[in-house]
Short mmCIF file of C-alpha atoms in Angstrom, two decimals:
data_model
loop_
_atom_site.label_atom_id
_atom_site.label_comp_id
_atom_site.label_asym_id
_atom_site.label_seq_id
_atom_site.Cartn_x
_atom_site.Cartn_y
_atom_site.Cartn_z
CA MET H 1 52.17 90.00 140.03
CA LEU H 2 55.36 91.36 138.43
CA GLU H 3 57.25 90.68 141.66
CA GLN H 4 56.19 87.03 141.74
CA PHE H 5 56.63 86.28 138.05
CA PHE H 6 60.04 87.93 137.59
CA LYS H 7 61.25 87.25 141.18
CA LEU H 8 62.36 90.85 141.70
CA LYS H 9 63.26 90.54 145.41
CA GLU H 10 65.29 87.43 144.74
CA HIS H 11 67.36 89.43 142.25
CA ASP H 12 67.55 92.46 144.56
CA THR H 13 65.78 94.82 142.17
CA SER H 14 62.50 96.74 141.82
CA VAL H 15 59.90 97.58 139.18
CA ARG H 16 61.24 101.15 138.90
CA THR H 17 64.82 99.96 138.43
CA GLU H 18 63.81 97.39 135.81
CA VAL H 19 61.73 99.95 133.86
CA LEU H 20 64.62 102.43 133.80
CA ALA H 21 67.00 99.64 132.75
CA GLY H 22 64.66 98.65 129.92
CA LEU H 23 64.44 102.27 128.73
CA THR H 24 68.23 102.57 128.87
CA THR H 25 68.78 99.46 126.76
CA PHE H 26 66.10 100.50 124.27
CA LEU H 27 67.73 103.90 123.72
CA THR H 28 71.10 102.26 123.01
CA MET H 29 69.76 99.68 120.54
CA SER H 30 66.79 101.45 118.92
CA TYR H 31 68.98 102.70 116.06
CA ILE H 32 68.26 99.33 114.44
CA ILE H 33 64.71 100.44 113.52
CA PHE H 34 66.31 102.96 111.14
CA VAL H 35 69.39 101.03 110.02
CA ASN H 36 67.83 97.62 109.31
CA PRO H 37 65.12 98.85 106.89
CA ASP H 38 67.74 100.92 105.08
CA ILE H 39 70.00 97.88 104.58
CA LEU H 40 67.36 95.28 103.72
CA SER H 41 65.40 97.57 101.39
CA SER H 42 68.46 97.56 99.10
CA THR H 43 67.41 93.99 98.16
CA GLY H 44 64.04 95.16 96.83
CA MET H 45 62.17 94.49 100.07
CA ASP H 46 59.53 97.07 100.96
CA LYS H 47 61.14 99.51 103.39
CA GLY H 48 57.96 100.17 105.36
CA SER H 49 57.25 96.49 105.74
CA VAL H 50 60.84 95.81 106.88
CA PHE H 51 60.46 98.60 109.44
CA VAL H 52 57.38 96.89 110.88
CA ALA H 53 59.06 93.46 110.75
CA THR H 54 62.10 94.88 112.57
CA CYS H 55 60.00 96.37 115.37
CA LEU H 56 57.85 93.24 115.71
CA ALA H 57 60.84 90.86 115.62
CA ALA H 58 62.60 92.92 118.29
CA ALA H 59 59.45 93.07 120.43
CA LEU H 60 58.70 89.36 120.04
CA GLY H 61 62.30 88.31 120.66
CA SER H 62 62.59 90.48 123.77
CA LEU H 63 59.21 89.20 125.01
CA ILE H 64 60.28 85.56 124.61
CA MET H 65 63.52 86.38 126.44
CA ALA H 66 61.52 87.99 129.25
CA LEU H 67 58.99 85.19 129.70
CA LEU H 68 61.12 82.13 128.96
CA ALA H 69 64.55 83.03 130.33
CA ASN H 70 63.77 85.93 132.73
CA TRP H 71 66.98 87.65 131.63
CA PRO H 72 67.43 91.43 131.04
CA ILE H 73 68.53 91.06 127.42
CA GLY H 74 67.10 92.93 124.45
CA MET H 75 66.66 91.22 121.09
CA ALA H 76 66.50 92.64 117.56
CA PRO H 77 67.73 91.90 114.02
CA GLY H 78 71.51 91.77 114.28
CA MET H 79 74.09 93.99 112.64
CA GLY H 80 76.44 92.09 110.37
CA LEU H 81 74.08 89.33 109.34
CA ASN H 82 71.67 91.90 107.91
CA ALA H 83 74.53 93.19 105.76
CA PHE H 84 75.49 89.62 104.78
CA PHE H 85 71.83 88.98 103.88
CA ALA H 86 71.56 92.08 101.68
CA PHE H 87 74.98 92.66 100.16
CA THR H 88 76.37 89.13 99.85
CA VAL H 89 73.51 86.64 99.58
CA VAL H 90 71.21 88.84 97.46
CA ALA H 91 73.37 91.50 95.78
CA GLN H 92 76.54 89.48 95.14
CA MET H 93 75.32 85.87 94.90
CA GLY H 94 72.13 86.75 93.05
CA TYR H 95 69.60 84.96 95.23
CA THR H 96 66.19 86.50 95.91
CA TRP H 97 65.40 88.07 99.25
CA GLN H 98 62.65 85.47 99.64
CA GLN H 99 65.27 82.70 99.39
CA ALA H 100 67.50 84.56 101.84
CA LEU H 101 64.61 84.69 104.33
CA GLY H 102 64.19 80.95 103.79
CA ALA H 103 67.85 80.47 104.70
CA VAL H 104 67.36 82.53 107.88
CA PHE H 105 64.36 80.35 108.80
CA ILE H 106 66.32 77.13 108.28
CA SER H 107 69.29 78.44 110.26
CA GLY H 108 66.93 79.30 113.11
CA VAL H 109 65.49 75.78 113.10
CA VAL H 110 69.03 74.33 113.10
CA PHE H 111 69.93 76.65 116.00
CA VAL H 112 66.89 75.39 117.95
CA ILE H 113 67.96 71.79 117.34
CA LEU H 114 71.57 72.52 118.36
CA THR H 115 70.35 74.17 121.56
CA VAL H 116 67.81 71.49 122.53
CA THR H 117 70.20 68.60 121.87
CA GLY H 118 73.16 70.25 123.58
CA ALA H 119 75.25 70.16 120.39
CA ARG H 120 75.64 73.95 120.59
CA GLU H 121 77.99 73.62 123.59
CA TRP H 122 80.14 71.14 121.65
CA LEU H 123 80.26 73.44 118.62
CA VAL H 124 81.10 76.60 120.58
CA ALA H 125 83.71 74.82 122.71
CA GLY H 126 85.36 73.45 119.58
CA ILE H 127 85.94 76.75 117.79
CA PRO H 128 89.34 78.31 118.60
CA PRO H 129 88.99 81.54 120.66
CA SER H 130 91.34 83.41 118.31
CA LEU H 131 89.25 82.48 115.29
CA ARG H 132 86.04 83.39 117.12
CA SER H 133 87.43 86.84 117.95
CA ALA H 134 88.63 87.34 114.38
CA ILE H 135 85.18 86.50 113.01
CA ALA H 136 83.63 89.32 115.08
CA ALA H 137 86.36 91.73 113.99
CA GLY H 138 86.02 90.67 110.36
CA ILE H 139 82.29 91.34 110.45
CA GLY H 140 83.22 94.77 111.80
CA LEU H 141 85.51 95.39 108.83
CA PHE H 142 82.75 94.21 106.49
CA LEU H 143 80.34 96.70 108.07
CA GLY H 144 83.04 99.34 107.80
CA ILE H 145 83.48 99.11 104.05
CA ILE H 146 79.69 99.11 103.58
CA ALA H 147 79.42 102.22 105.76
CA LEU H 148 82.21 104.05 103.94
CA GLY H 149 80.58 103.22 100.62
CA SER H 150 77.14 104.39 101.75
CA ALA H 151 78.69 107.63 102.98
CA GLY H 152 80.44 108.23 99.66
CA ILE H 153 83.84 108.26 101.33
CA VAL H 154 85.00 105.13 99.48
CA VAL H 155 84.07 104.66 95.82
CA ALA H 156 84.90 102.19 93.05
CA ASN H 157 88.09 102.87 91.10
CA PRO H 158 89.02 100.75 88.05
CA ALA H 159 92.75 101.30 88.58
CA THR H 160 92.99 100.66 92.33
CA LYS H 161 89.75 98.72 93.03
CA VAL H 162 88.66 101.40 95.53
CA GLY H 163 89.38 105.08 95.88
CA LEU H 164 88.48 108.23 97.80
CA GLY H 165 85.12 109.81 97.10
CA ASP H 166 84.21 113.49 96.81
CA LEU H 167 84.71 114.92 100.29
CA THR H 168 83.05 118.20 99.27
CA HIS H 169 79.75 116.43 98.56
CA ALA H 170 77.16 117.49 101.17
CA PRO H 171 75.84 113.99 102.05
CA THR H 172 79.43 112.77 102.52
CA LEU H 173 80.18 115.69 104.85
CA PHE H 174 76.95 114.98 106.73
CA ALA H 175 78.03 111.36 107.21
CA ILE H 176 81.45 112.39 108.51
CA LEU H 177 79.83 114.83 110.93
CA GLY H 178 77.41 112.14 112.07
CA PHE H 179 80.26 109.77 112.84
CA PHE H 180 82.08 112.40 114.90
CA ILE H 181 78.88 113.16 116.83
CA ILE H 182 78.26 109.48 117.61
CA ALA H 183 81.88 108.80 118.58
CA ALA H 184 82.07 111.90 120.80
CA LEU H 185 78.79 111.07 122.54
CA GLY H 186 80.00 107.50 122.95
CA ALA H 187 83.21 108.74 124.56
CA LEU H 188 81.11 110.85 126.93
CA LYS H 189 79.03 107.73 127.70
CA VAL H 190 75.80 109.38 126.58
CA ARG H 191 73.03 106.79 126.35
CA GLY H 192 71.50 106.55 122.91
CA ALA H 193 74.58 108.07 121.23
CA ILE H 194 73.99 106.21 117.96
CA LEU H 195 70.30 107.12 117.85
CA ILE H 196 71.09 110.79 118.58
CA GLY H 197 73.65 110.84 115.77
CA ILE H 198 71.21 109.36 113.24
CA LEU H 199 68.45 111.80 114.20
CA ALA H 200 70.83 114.79 114.21
CA ILE H 201 71.98 114.14 110.62
CA THR H 202 68.41 113.45 109.50
CA ILE H 203 67.29 116.81 110.93
CA LEU H 204 70.28 118.54 109.32
CA SER H 205 69.37 116.94 106.00
CA ILE H 206 65.79 118.19 106.31
CA VAL H 207 66.85 121.72 107.30
CA THR H 208 69.27 121.98 104.35
CA GLY H 209 66.69 120.71 101.89
CA HIS H 210 68.35 117.38 101.09
CA THR H 211 65.45 115.42 102.62
CA GLN H 212 61.74 116.18 102.59
CA PHE H 213 59.98 116.07 105.96
CA GLN H 214 56.98 113.74 105.97
CA GLY H 215 55.96 113.80 109.62
CA ILE H 216 56.91 111.72 112.65
CA PHE H 217 53.90 109.67 113.75
CA SER H 218 51.39 107.60 111.79
CA ALA H 219 49.74 104.19 111.75
CA PRO H 220 52.26 101.42 110.98
CA PRO H 221 52.75 100.47 107.29
CA SER H 222 51.46 97.14 106.02
CA LEU H 223 53.48 94.04 106.87
CA ASP H 224 52.00 92.13 103.94
CA PRO H 225 54.87 92.72 101.43
CA THR H 226 57.25 90.61 103.58
CA PHE H 227 54.97 88.60 105.89
CA PHE H 228 55.44 84.86 105.27
CA LYS H 229 57.17 85.60 101.96
CA LEU H 230 60.13 83.34 102.75
CA ASP H 231 61.08 80.75 100.12
CA ILE H 232 62.17 77.71 102.12
CA MET H 233 62.34 75.34 99.16
CA GLY H 234 64.46 77.83 97.23
CA ALA H 235 66.82 78.05 100.21
CA LEU H 236 67.21 74.27 100.17
CA ASN H 237 68.98 74.63 96.84
CA THR H 238 72.36 72.86 97.15
CA GLY H 239 74.28 76.05 96.41
CA PHE H 240 72.68 77.62 99.46
CA PHE H 241 74.26 75.21 101.94
CA HIS H 242 77.22 77.38 102.90
CA VAL H 243 74.95 80.43 103.32
CA ILE H 244 72.90 78.54 105.91
CA LEU H 245 76.13 77.31 107.53
CA VAL H 246 77.37 80.89 107.88
CA PHE H 247 74.07 82.07 109.34
CA VAL H 248 74.14 79.23 111.90
CA LEU H 249 77.78 79.73 112.92
CA VAL H 250 77.54 83.50 113.33
CA GLU H 251 74.19 83.25 115.13
CA VAL H 252 75.55 80.67 117.57
CA PHE H 253 78.83 82.52 118.28
CA ASP H 254 77.21 85.94 118.47
CA ALA H 255 74.32 84.92 120.70
CA THR H 256 76.40 82.76 123.02
CA GLY H 257 79.15 85.36 123.44
CA THR H 258 76.76 88.25 124.01
CA MET H 259 74.55 86.40 126.47
CA ILE H 260 77.42 85.03 128.53
CA GLY H 261 79.04 88.48 128.66
CA VAL H 262 75.88 90.37 129.67
CA ALA H 263 74.61 87.68 132.07
CA THR H 264 77.99 87.43 133.79
CA ARG H 265 78.00 91.19 134.32
CA ALA H 266 74.49 90.90 135.80
CA GLY H 267 75.56 88.08 138.12
CA LEU H 268 73.19 85.62 136.45
CA ILE H 269 76.00 83.24 135.47
CA ARG H 270 78.71 81.99 137.77
CA PRO H 271 81.61 79.57 137.23
CA GLY H 272 80.17 76.08 136.86
CA ASN H 273 76.60 77.41 136.90
CA PRO H 274 75.28 78.59 133.51
CA GLY H 275 71.97 79.64 135.05
CA ARG H 276 69.26 79.98 132.41
CA LEU H 277 71.65 80.19 129.46
CA GLY H 278 69.93 77.24 127.73
CA ARG H 279 66.55 78.97 127.94
CA ALA H 280 68.05 82.24 126.77
CA LEU H 281 69.59 80.59 123.70
CA LEU H 282 66.31 78.83 122.97
CA SER H 283 64.65 82.26 123.11
CA ASP H 284 67.22 83.57 120.63
CA SER H 285 66.81 80.73 118.16
CA SER H 286 63.00 80.89 118.39
CA ALA H 287 63.14 84.62 117.64
CA ILE H 288 65.21 83.93 114.50
CA VAL H 289 62.51 81.61 113.17
CA ALA H 290 59.74 84.11 113.98
CA GLY H 291 61.68 87.03 112.50
CA SER H 292 62.16 85.25 109.18
CA MET H 293 58.41 84.75 108.94
CA LEU H 294 57.80 88.43 109.61
CA GLY H 295 60.33 89.44 106.98
CA THR H 296 63.69 90.34 108.52
CA SER H 297 67.19 88.93 108.85
CA SER H 298 68.43 87.01 111.90
CA THR H 299 67.32 88.28 115.30
CA THR H 300 69.91 88.11 118.05
CA ALA H 301 70.80 89.27 121.55
CA TYR H 302 72.20 92.80 121.69
CA VAL H 303 75.41 93.57 123.54
CA GLU H 304 73.88 96.99 124.24
CA SER H 305 71.86 95.14 126.89
CA ALA H 306 74.92 95.65 129.09
CA SER H 307 73.88 99.31 129.44
CA GLY H 308 70.59 98.20 130.99
CA VAL H 309 72.42 95.84 133.33
CA GLN H 310 74.67 98.74 134.32
CA ALA H 311 71.48 100.68 135.14
CA GLY H 312 70.37 97.88 137.46
CA GLY H 313 68.41 95.51 135.22
CA ARG H 314 68.50 91.95 136.52
CA THR H 315 65.32 90.21 135.31
CA GLY H 316 63.09 89.64 132.33
CA LEU H 317 61.04 92.70 133.31
CA THR H 318 63.79 94.76 131.67
CA ALA H 319 63.34 92.77 128.46
CA LEU H 320 59.55 93.15 128.73
CA VAL H 321 59.92 96.94 128.86
CA ILE H 322 62.17 96.79 125.78
CA ALA H 323 59.49 94.76 123.96
CA VAL H 324 56.77 97.30 124.79
CA LEU H 325 58.95 100.21 123.60
CA PHE H 326 59.63 98.48 120.27
CA LEU H 327 55.88 98.06 119.81
CA LEU H 328 55.38 101.78 120.46
CA ALA H 329 58.12 102.51 117.91
CA LEU H 330 55.82 101.08 115.21
CA PHE H 331 54.15 104.49 115.07
CA LEU H 332 57.41 106.21 114.00
CA SER H 333 57.27 104.91 110.42
CA PRO H 334 57.25 108.36 108.70
CA LEU H 335 60.47 109.23 110.51
CA ALA H 336 62.07 105.90 109.59
CA ALA H 337 61.10 106.39 105.94
CA ILE H 338 62.99 109.67 105.57
CA VAL H 339 66.24 108.70 107.32
CA PRO H 340 68.84 108.83 104.50
CA ALA H 341 71.60 106.28 103.98
CA TYR H 342 74.25 108.85 104.88
CA ALA H 343 72.59 109.23 108.30
CA THR H 344 72.75 105.50 109.06
CA ALA H 345 76.24 105.06 107.56
CA PRO H 346 77.93 106.71 110.59
CA ALA H 347 76.12 104.26 112.87
CA LEU H 348 77.41 101.32 110.83
CA LEU H 349 80.96 102.70 110.91
CA TYR H 350 80.83 103.28 114.66
CA VAL H 351 79.58 99.74 115.32
CA ALA H 352 82.36 98.49 113.01
CA CYS H 353 84.97 100.31 115.09
CA LEU H 354 83.62 98.80 118.31
CA MET H 355 83.73 95.28 116.85
CA LEU H 356 87.43 95.61 116.01
CA ARG H 357 88.36 95.54 119.69
CA GLU H 358 87.81 91.76 119.52
CA LEU H 359 91.24 91.50 117.89
CA VAL H 360 92.94 91.98 121.27
CA ASP H 361 91.82 88.46 122.22
CA VAL H 362 93.70 86.84 119.33
CA ASP H 363 96.80 84.89 120.42
CA TRP H 364 99.29 86.87 118.31
CA ASP H 365 102.28 84.97 119.72
CA ASP H 366 101.15 81.70 118.11
CA ILE H 367 101.43 81.78 114.32
CA THR H 368 99.06 78.82 113.94
CA GLU H 369 96.40 80.85 115.76
CA SER H 370 97.07 84.42 114.60
CA VAL H 371 97.52 83.85 110.85
CA PRO H 372 94.17 82.04 110.32
CA ALA H 373 92.51 84.72 112.46
CA ALA H 374 94.03 87.49 110.33
CA ILE H 375 93.03 85.69 107.12
CA ALA H 376 89.43 85.38 108.33
CA ALA H 377 89.18 89.05 109.30
CA ILE H 378 90.87 90.44 106.19
CA SER H 379 88.95 88.25 103.75
CA MET H 380 85.49 89.41 104.81
CA PRO H 381 85.73 93.00 103.52
CA LEU H 382 88.06 92.20 100.63
CA THR H 383 85.83 89.44 99.21
CA TYR H 384 82.73 91.35 100.35
CA SER H 385 81.51 88.21 102.07
CA ILE H 386 81.32 87.01 105.67
CA ALA H 387 81.00 83.48 104.26
CA ASN H 388 84.34 83.58 102.45
CA GLY H 389 86.07 85.03 105.50
CA LEU H 390 84.71 82.24 107.69
CA ALA H 391 85.69 79.61 105.16
CA PHE H 392 89.22 80.90 104.62
CA GLY H 393 89.74 81.18 108.37
CA PHE H 394 88.63 77.64 109.18
CA ILE H 395 90.41 76.05 106.21
CA SER H 396 93.69 77.89 106.85
CA TYR H 397 93.51 77.02 110.56
CA VAL H 398 93.29 73.29 109.84
CA ALA H 399 95.90 73.45 107.08
CA ILE H 400 98.49 75.39 109.11
CA LYS H 401 97.98 73.33 112.27
CA THR H 402 98.32 70.11 110.27
CA LEU H 403 101.40 71.16 108.29
CA SER H 404 103.14 72.41 111.45
CA GLY H 405 102.68 69.02 113.12
CA ARG H 406 99.93 70.10 115.51
CA PHE H 407 96.97 68.20 114.10
CA ARG H 408 96.00 66.99 117.57
CA ASP H 409 95.28 70.60 118.57
CA ILE H 410 92.37 70.71 116.12
CA HIS H 411 88.96 70.15 117.72
CA PRO H 412 86.60 67.86 115.74
CA ALA H 413 84.09 70.73 115.44
CA THR H 414 86.68 72.94 113.71
CA LEU H 415 87.71 70.06 111.45
CA LEU H 416 84.07 69.42 110.53
CA VAL H 417 83.36 73.06 109.63
CA ALA H 418 86.55 73.32 107.57
CA ALA H 419 85.69 70.10 105.71
CA LEU H 420 82.20 71.41 104.91
CA PHE H 421 83.65 74.59 103.44
CA VAL H 422 86.19 72.63 101.36
CA ILE H 423 83.36 70.50 99.97
CA LYS H 424 81.41 73.65 99.18
CA TYR H 425 84.27 75.19 97.18
CA ALA H 426 84.98 71.89 95.43
CA LEU H 427 81.40 71.32 94.31
CA PHE H 428 80.10 74.92 94.10
CA PRO H 429 83.10 77.21 93.56
CA ALA H 430 81.02 80.18 92.42
#
């Protein structure tokens, strides 16, 4: 049955190989079940409910990927957009988390429409590669400043905006140790390095009395506090337009880039033959809509899926295994509840460091490409907003290209996005 449905022989793989690949990918991406509830609960969302929503969204997204696209790609709420959801849309802009979920739902619907109509290809092709790379790096910097703040390494300072925290404070030292553990394990190519680092610091915190142990296994918490609590009408507020635009742009770029990269490595995409990329992107966008209903930020494809491909995963059976493992993780809620912020902060910082490697793809020899890219990346952490970084990057790209006599180099998609951001700042500057 599995052989026929997933076409294992056609992809030169076996059930055993696919199961091991699924386990490998799960170990590398399962840190999200601890990190996502920690981030989203800062908005006032129930942490236990977010934990359940995270596991269910990951399981559902991976299941859709398995059955619809037959690709070995794991899905879960994405890093970066969860931080944008919590720290920019809710904390900084003052919207409710229900409205933010509404925005995620709408962005998912827009993503579905873009994928079905083929407009997604036009949009992705029209965004300059340098700017696309800078957006990923900028999100990394944004995650970095959040991580350093959560760890107590960076604190507010009225004279210099930010300053150095108390490095003798135990939780701060724990966070630093956690980062070194994760980075060292990553260098040694240990699977599940991030998860091991989070659990190691959590155990250390329990042993030293900074965290109270409450058990490991139990029945899952109630999903009711976040289930179908999205406020779609509130998200249709005119001031919310650029938030939805940012969700859509990052979801499209992130999903497309990750899927093409992982699928190419697996031999599922070849030059001139995108394979089942359309189905995979439809799986991604459908998972975003479902995740918002459950009560979590945007679900996306995980680049960690490459580890499963490296282990031999070639079909949707790998994704199916990932889905089953996320369902089993539902019974780890007591453990997720006691993981402190300074245990997840090292994971955020490590992911931030990995995202910065995207800067190597920026065309630094062309000022009209490199300067807008740098503006986009720098603006995200310094304005504490992925939205502002995107806006400044697109607007400066169009302005510099135009003023340097290279207007014809600007793709209509880039011009459209820049114009939308200009309109946003003109009508809703706050």
